[in-house]
mmCIF file of C-alpha atoms in Angstrom:
data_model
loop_
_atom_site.group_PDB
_atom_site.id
_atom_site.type_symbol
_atom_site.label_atom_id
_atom_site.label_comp_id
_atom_site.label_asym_id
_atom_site.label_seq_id
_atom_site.Cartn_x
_atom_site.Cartn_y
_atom_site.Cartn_z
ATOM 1 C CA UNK M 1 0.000 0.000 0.000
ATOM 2 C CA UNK M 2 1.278 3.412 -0.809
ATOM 3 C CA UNK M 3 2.669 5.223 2.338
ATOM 4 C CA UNK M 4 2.621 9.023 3.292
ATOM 5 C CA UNK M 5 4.247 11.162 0.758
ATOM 6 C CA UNK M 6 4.547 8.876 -2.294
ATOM 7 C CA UNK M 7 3.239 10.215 -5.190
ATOM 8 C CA UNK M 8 0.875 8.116 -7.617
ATOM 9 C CA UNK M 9 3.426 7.507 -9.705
ATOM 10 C CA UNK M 10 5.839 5.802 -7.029
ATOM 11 C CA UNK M 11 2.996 3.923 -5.991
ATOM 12 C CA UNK M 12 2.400 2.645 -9.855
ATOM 13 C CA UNK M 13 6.040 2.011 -10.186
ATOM 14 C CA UNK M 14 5.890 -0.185 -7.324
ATOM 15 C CA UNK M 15 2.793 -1.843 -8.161
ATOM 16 C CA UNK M 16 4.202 -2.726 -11.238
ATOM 17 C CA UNK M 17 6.953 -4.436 -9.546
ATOM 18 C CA UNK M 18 4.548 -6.997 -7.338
ATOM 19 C CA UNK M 19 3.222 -7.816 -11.455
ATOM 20 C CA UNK M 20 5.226 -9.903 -13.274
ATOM 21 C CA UNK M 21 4.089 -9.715 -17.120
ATOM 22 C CA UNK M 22 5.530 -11.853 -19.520
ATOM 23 C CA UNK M 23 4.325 -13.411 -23.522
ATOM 24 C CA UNK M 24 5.561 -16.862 -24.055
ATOM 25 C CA UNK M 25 4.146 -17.191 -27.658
ATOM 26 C CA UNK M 26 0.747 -16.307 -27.334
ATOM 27 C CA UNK M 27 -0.004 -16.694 -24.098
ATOM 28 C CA UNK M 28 0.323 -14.000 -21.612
ATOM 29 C CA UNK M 29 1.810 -15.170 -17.928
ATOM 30 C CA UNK M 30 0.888 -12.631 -15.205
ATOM 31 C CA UNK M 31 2.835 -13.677 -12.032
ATOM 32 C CA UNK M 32 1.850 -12.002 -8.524
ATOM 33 C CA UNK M 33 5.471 -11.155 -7.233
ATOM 34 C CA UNK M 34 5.461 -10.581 -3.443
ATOM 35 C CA UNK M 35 6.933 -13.628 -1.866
ATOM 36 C CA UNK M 36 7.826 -12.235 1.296
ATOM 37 C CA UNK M 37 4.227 -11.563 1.940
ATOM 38 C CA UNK M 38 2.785 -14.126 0.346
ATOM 39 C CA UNK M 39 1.985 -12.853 -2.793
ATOM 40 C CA UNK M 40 -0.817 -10.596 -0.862
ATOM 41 C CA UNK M 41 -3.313 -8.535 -2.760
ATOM 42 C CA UNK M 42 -3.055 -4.753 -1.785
ATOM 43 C CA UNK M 43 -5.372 -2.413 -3.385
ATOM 44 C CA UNK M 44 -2.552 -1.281 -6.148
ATOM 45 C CA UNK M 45 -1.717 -4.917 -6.898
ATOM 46 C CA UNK M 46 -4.926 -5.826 -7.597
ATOM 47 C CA UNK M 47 -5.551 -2.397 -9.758
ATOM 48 C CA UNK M 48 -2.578 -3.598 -11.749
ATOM 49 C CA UNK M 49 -4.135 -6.811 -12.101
ATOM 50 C CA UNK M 50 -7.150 -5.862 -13.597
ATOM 51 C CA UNK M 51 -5.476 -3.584 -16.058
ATOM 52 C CA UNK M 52 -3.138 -6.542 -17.037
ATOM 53 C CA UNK M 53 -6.629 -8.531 -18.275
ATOM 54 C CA UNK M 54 -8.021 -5.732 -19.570
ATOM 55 C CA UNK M 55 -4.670 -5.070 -22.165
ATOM 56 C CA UNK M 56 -4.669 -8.710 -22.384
ATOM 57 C CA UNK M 57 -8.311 -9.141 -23.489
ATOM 58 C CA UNK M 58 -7.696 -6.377 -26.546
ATOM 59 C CA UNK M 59 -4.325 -7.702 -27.432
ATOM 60 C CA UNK M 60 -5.400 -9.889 -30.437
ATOM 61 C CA UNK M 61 -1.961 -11.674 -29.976
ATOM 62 C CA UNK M 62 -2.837 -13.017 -26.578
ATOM 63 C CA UNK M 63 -5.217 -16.212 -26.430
ATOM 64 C CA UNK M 64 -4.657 -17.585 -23.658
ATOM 65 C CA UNK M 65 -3.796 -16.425 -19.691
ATOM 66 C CA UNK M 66 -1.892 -17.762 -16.977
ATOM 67 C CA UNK M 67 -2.119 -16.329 -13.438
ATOM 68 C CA UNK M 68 0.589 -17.869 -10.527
ATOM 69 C CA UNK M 69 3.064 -16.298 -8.156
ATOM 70 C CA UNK M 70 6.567 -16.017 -7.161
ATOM 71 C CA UNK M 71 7.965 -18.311 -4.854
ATOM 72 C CA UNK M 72 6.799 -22.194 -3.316
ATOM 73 C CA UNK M 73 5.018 -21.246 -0.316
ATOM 74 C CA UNK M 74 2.077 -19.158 -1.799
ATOM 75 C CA UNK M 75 0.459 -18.313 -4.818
ATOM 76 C CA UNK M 76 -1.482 -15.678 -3.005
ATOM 77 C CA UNK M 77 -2.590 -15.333 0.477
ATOM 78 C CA UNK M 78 -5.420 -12.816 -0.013
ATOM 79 C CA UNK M 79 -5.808 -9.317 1.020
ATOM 80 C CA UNK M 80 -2.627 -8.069 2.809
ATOM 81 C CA UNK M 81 -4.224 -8.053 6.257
ATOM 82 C CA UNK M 82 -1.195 -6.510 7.971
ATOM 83 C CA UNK M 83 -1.416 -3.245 5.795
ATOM 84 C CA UNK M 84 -5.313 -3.340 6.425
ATOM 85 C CA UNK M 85 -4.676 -3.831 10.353
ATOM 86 C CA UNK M 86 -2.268 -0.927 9.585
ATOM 87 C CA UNK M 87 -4.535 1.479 7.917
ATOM 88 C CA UNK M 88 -6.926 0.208 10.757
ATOM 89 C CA UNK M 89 -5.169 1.356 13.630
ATOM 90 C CA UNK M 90 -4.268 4.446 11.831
ATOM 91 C CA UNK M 91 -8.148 5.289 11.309
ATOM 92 C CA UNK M 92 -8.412 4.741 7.745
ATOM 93 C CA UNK M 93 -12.144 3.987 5.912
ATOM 94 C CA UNK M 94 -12.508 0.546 4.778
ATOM 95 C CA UNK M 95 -13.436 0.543 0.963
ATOM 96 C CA UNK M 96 -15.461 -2.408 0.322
ATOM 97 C CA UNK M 97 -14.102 -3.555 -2.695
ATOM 98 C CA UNK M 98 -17.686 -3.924 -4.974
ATOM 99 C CA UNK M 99 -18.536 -0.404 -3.861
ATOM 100 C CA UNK M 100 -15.468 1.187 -5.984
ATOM 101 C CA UNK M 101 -15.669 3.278 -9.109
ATOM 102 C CA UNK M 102 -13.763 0.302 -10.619
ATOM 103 C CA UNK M 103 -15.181 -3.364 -11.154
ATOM 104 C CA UNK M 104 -14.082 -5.775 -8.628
ATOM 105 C CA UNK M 105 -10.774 -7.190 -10.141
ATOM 106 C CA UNK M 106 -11.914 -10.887 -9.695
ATOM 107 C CA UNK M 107 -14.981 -9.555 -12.075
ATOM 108 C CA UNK M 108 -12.742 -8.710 -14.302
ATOM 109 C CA UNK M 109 -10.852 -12.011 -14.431
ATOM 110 C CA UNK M 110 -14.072 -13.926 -14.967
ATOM 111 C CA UNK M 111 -15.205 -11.792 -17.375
ATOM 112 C CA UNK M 112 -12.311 -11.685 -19.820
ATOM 113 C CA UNK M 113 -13.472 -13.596 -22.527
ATOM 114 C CA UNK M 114 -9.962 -15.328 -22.847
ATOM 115 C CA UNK M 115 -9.547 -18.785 -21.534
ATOM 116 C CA UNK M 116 -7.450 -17.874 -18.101
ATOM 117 C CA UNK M 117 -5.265 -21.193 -16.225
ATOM 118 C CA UNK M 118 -4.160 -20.995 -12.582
ATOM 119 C CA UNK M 119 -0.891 -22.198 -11.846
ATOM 120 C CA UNK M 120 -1.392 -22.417 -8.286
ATOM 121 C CA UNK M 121 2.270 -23.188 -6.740
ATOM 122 C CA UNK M 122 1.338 -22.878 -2.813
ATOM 123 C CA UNK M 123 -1.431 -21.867 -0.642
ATOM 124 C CA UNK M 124 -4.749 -20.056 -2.755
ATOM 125 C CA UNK M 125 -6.532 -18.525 0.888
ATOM 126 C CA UNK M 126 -9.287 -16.359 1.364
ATOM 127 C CA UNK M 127 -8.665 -13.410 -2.172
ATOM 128 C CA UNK M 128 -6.248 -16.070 -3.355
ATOM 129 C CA UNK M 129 -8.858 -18.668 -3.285
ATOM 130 C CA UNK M 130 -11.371 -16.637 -4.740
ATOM 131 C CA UNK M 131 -8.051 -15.170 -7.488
ATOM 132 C CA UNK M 132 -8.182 -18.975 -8.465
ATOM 133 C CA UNK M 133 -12.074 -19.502 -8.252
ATOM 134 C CA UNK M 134 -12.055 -16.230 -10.669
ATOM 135 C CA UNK M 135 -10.069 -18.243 -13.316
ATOM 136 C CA UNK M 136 -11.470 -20.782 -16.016
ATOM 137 C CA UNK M 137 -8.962 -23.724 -15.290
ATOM 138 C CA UNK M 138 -7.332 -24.579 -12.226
ATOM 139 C CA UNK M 139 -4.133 -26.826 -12.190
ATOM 140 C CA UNK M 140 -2.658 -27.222 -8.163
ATOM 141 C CA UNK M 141 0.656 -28.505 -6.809
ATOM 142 C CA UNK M 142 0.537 -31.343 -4.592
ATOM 143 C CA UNK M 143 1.718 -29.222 -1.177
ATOM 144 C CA UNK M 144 -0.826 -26.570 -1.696
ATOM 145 C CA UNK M 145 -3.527 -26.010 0.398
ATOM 146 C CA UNK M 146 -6.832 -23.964 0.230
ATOM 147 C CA UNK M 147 -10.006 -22.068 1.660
ATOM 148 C CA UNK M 148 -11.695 -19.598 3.266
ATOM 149 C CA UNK M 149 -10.946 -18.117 6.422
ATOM 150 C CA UNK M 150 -13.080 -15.028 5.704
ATOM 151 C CA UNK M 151 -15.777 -15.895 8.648
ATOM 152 C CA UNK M 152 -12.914 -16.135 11.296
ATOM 153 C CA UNK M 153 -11.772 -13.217 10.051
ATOM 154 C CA UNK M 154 -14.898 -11.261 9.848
ATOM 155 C CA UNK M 155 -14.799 -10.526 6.492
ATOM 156 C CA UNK M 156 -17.137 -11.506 3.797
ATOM 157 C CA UNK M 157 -15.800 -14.004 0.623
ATOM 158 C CA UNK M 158 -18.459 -11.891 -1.294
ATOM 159 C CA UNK M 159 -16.717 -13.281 -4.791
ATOM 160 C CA UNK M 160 -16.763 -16.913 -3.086
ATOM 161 C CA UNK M 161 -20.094 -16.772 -1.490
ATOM 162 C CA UNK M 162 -21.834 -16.268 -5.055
ATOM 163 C CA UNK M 163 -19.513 -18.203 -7.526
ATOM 164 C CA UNK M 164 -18.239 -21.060 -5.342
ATOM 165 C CA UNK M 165 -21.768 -23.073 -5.093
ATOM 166 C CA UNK M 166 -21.423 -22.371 -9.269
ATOM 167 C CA UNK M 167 -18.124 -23.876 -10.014
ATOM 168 C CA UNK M 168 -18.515 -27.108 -7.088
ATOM 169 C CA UNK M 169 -21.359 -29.250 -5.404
ATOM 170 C CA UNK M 170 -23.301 -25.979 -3.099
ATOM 171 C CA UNK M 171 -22.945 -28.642 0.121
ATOM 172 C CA UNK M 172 -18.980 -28.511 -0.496
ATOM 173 C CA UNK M 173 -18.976 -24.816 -1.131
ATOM 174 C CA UNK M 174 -20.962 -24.060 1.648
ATOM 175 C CA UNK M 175 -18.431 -26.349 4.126
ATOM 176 C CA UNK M 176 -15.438 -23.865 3.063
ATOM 177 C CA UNK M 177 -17.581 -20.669 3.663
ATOM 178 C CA UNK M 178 -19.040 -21.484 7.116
ATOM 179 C CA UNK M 179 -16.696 -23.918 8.592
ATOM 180 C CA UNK M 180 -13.551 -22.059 7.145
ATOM 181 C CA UNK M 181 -11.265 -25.271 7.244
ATOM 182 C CA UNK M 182 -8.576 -25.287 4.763
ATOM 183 C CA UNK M 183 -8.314 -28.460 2.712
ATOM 184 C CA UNK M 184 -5.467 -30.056 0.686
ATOM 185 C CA UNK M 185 -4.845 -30.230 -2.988
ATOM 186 C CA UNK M 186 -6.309 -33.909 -2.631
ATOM 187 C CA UNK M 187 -9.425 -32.679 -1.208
ATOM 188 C CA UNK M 188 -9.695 -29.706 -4.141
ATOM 189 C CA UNK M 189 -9.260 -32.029 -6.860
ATOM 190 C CA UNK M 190 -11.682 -34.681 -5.650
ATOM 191 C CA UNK M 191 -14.801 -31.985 -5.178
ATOM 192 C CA UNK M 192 -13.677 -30.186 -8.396
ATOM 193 C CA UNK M 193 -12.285 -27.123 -7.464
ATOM 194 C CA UNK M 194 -8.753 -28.609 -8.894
ATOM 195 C CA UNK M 195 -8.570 -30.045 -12.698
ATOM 196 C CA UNK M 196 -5.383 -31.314 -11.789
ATOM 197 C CA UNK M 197 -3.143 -31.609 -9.298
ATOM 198 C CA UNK M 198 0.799 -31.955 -9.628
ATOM 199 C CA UNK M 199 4.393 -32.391 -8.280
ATOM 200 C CA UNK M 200 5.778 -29.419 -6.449
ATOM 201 C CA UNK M 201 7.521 -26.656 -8.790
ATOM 202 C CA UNK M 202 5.692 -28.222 -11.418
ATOM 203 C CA UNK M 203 2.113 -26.128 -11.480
ATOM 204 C CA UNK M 204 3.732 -23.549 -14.701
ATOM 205 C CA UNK M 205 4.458 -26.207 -16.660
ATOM 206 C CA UNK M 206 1.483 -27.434 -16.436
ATOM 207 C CA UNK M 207 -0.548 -24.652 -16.991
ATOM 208 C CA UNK M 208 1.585 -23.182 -19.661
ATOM 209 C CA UNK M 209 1.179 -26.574 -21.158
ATOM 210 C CA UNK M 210 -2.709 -26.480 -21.362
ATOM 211 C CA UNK M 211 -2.617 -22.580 -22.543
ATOM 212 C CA UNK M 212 -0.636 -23.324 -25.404
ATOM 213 C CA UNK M 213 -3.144 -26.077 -26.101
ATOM 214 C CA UNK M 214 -6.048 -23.585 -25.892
ATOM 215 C CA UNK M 215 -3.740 -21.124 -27.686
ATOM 216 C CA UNK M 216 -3.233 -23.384 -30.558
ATOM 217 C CA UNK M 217 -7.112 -23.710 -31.427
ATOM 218 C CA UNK M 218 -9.253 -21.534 -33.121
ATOM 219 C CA UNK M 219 -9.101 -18.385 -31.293
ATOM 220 C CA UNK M 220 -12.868 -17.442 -32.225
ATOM 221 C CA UNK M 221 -14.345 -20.532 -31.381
ATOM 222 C CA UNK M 222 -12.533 -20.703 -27.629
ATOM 223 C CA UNK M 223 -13.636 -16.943 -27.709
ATOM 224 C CA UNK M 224 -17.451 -17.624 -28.052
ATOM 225 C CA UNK M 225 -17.086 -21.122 -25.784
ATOM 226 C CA UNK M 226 -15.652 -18.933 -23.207
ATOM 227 C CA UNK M 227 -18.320 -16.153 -23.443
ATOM 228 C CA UNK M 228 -21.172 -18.013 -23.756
ATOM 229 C CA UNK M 229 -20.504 -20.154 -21.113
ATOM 230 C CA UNK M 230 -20.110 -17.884 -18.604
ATOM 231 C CA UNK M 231 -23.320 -15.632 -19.813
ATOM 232 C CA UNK M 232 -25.484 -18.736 -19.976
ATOM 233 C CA UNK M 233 -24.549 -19.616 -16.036
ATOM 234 C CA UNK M 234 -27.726 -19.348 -14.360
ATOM 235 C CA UNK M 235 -30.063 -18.612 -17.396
ATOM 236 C CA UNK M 236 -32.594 -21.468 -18.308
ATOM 237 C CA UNK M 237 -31.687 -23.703 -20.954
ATOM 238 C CA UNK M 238 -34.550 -21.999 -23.256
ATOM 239 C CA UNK M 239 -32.346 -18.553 -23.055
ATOM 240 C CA UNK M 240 -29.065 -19.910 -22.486
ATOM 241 C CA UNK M 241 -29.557 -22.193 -26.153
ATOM 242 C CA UNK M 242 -30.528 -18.713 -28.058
ATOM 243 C CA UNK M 243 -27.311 -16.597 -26.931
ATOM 244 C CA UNK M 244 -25.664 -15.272 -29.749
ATOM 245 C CA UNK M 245 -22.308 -14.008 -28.180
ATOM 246 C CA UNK M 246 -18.880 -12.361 -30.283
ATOM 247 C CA UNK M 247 -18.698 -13.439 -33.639
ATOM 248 C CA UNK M 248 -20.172 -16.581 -35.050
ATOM 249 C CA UNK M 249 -17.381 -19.135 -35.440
ATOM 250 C CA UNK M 250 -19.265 -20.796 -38.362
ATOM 251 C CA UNK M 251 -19.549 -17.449 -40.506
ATOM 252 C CA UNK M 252 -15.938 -16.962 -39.884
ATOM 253 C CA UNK M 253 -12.771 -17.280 -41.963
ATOM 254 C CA UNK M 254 -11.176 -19.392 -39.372
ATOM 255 C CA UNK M 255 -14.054 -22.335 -40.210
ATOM 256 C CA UNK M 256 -12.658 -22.161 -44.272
ATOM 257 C CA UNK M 257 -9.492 -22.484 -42.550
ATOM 258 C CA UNK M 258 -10.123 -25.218 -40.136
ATOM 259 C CA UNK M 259 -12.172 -27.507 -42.580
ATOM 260 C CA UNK M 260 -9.264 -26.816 -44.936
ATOM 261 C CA UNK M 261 -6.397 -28.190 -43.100
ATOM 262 C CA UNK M 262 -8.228 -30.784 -41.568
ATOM 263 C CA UNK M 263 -8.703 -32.128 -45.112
ATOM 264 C CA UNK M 264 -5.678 -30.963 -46.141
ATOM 265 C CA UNK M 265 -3.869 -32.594 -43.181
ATOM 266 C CA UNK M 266 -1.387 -30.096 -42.111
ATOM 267 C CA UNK M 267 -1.770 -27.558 -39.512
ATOM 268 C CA UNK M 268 -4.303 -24.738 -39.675
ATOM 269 C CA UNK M 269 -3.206 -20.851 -39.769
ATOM 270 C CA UNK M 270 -5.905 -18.834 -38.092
ATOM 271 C CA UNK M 271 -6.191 -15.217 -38.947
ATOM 272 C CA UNK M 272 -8.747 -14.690 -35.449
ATOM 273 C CA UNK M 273 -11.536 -13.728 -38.218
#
């Protein structure tokens, strides 16, 4: 958090420090860098965050997103509770984080229309849980652990509260949220919340692995899988059936394309049109 007397533009220049930003072909890795405080979420961080999926959603080079952080003990702790108990004692306002000018940053993650992996390399708790949960595909290393502490914290897992009972079985997500036990990367995988789990130091490789796989299809097609999935969520089947969302992947140029190489046998050059 930015301290008395640093201007906005120190407290950018350090924001863009805790956000690694990388391309590795086209996908775009985005690692949260704060090891020493395990990879916490302060309000700059997680401005920076959004920003990062917001260039990444218009960069047509980018089709695919990976999210982890630095280091082997966390890939993100949550909200940097020692600043807050800081800002606390020094009689600063809470700003509850859906009430900002801004959308809420894990908002923004579920709404970019790009297919987005977590490479989860330690502990996901409380915002780092709900920083995974905000993702499309999860992939966990075996030491990892996870939940939601946010009721023995007295805080409120707003993000959690409404997505979680969407993404796994409501009497699972409900057992985080009230009991607020942490469970292993077992555990995750076996009620869903993991797609996969692997060896320690190997969560990356993994992920960058299945992005390049996503990154390698056609990147209209993932586009309107990824948008109309998460717009039908909730809507009956009736609706859901009849959305019509981004450009029509069978009116495209990329279909030609696809059908082309497929007969051709060789591999197919999408334009993204």
């Amino acid at each position: 958090m930015s301290t008395p007397g640093q201007t906005q533009q120190e407290t950018a220049g350090e924001a863009a420090q805790d956000l690694v930003i990388e391309d590795r072909g086209h996908v775009r890795v985005l690692t949260l860098n704060r090891p020493q405080r395990a990879n916490a979420l302060t309000p700059e961080l997680m401005a920076a965050i959004a920003e990062a999926f917001v260039e990444a959603g218009a960069d047509p080079e980018v089709r695919a997103i990976v999210v982890t952080g630095a280091g082997d003990r966390a890939f993100c702790g949550g909200f940097d509770l020692k600043a807050r108990h800081e800002a606390d004692q020094a009689g600063k306002p809470f700003v509850y984080l859906m009430s900002t000018r801004e959308r809420f940053v894990f908002e923004v993650i579920y709404e970019t229309y790009k297919p987005v992996v977590a490479a989860i390399n330690g502990a996901a708790v409380a915002g780092g849980f709900e920083l995974a949960l905000a993702c499309d595909l999860r992939i966990g290393e075996e030491h990892a652990v996870f939940g939601l502490p946010e009721a023995k914290r007295g805080m409120g897992a707003h993000f959690a509260t409404v997505m979680l009972p969407r993404a796994i079985p409501r009497a699972h997500a409900l057992d985080l949220l009230f009991r607020s036990e942490y469970i292993d990367a077992a555990k995750a995988e076996s009620i869903g919340f993991l797609n996969k789990v692997v060896a320690k130091g190997k969560a990356l490789d993994e992920a960058m692995a299945w992005a390049t796989q996503i990154a390698g299809n056609a990147p209209i097609t993932v586009r309107r899988m990824k948008e109309t999935a998460s717009k039908a969520s909730g809507l009956p089947a009736s609706a859901a059936l009849r959305l019509n969302e981004g450009v029509n992947p069978y009116l495209s140029e990329d279909r030609v394309e696809g059908i082309a190489a497929f007969v051709e046998k060789r591999p197919p050059r999408w334009k993204g049109r």
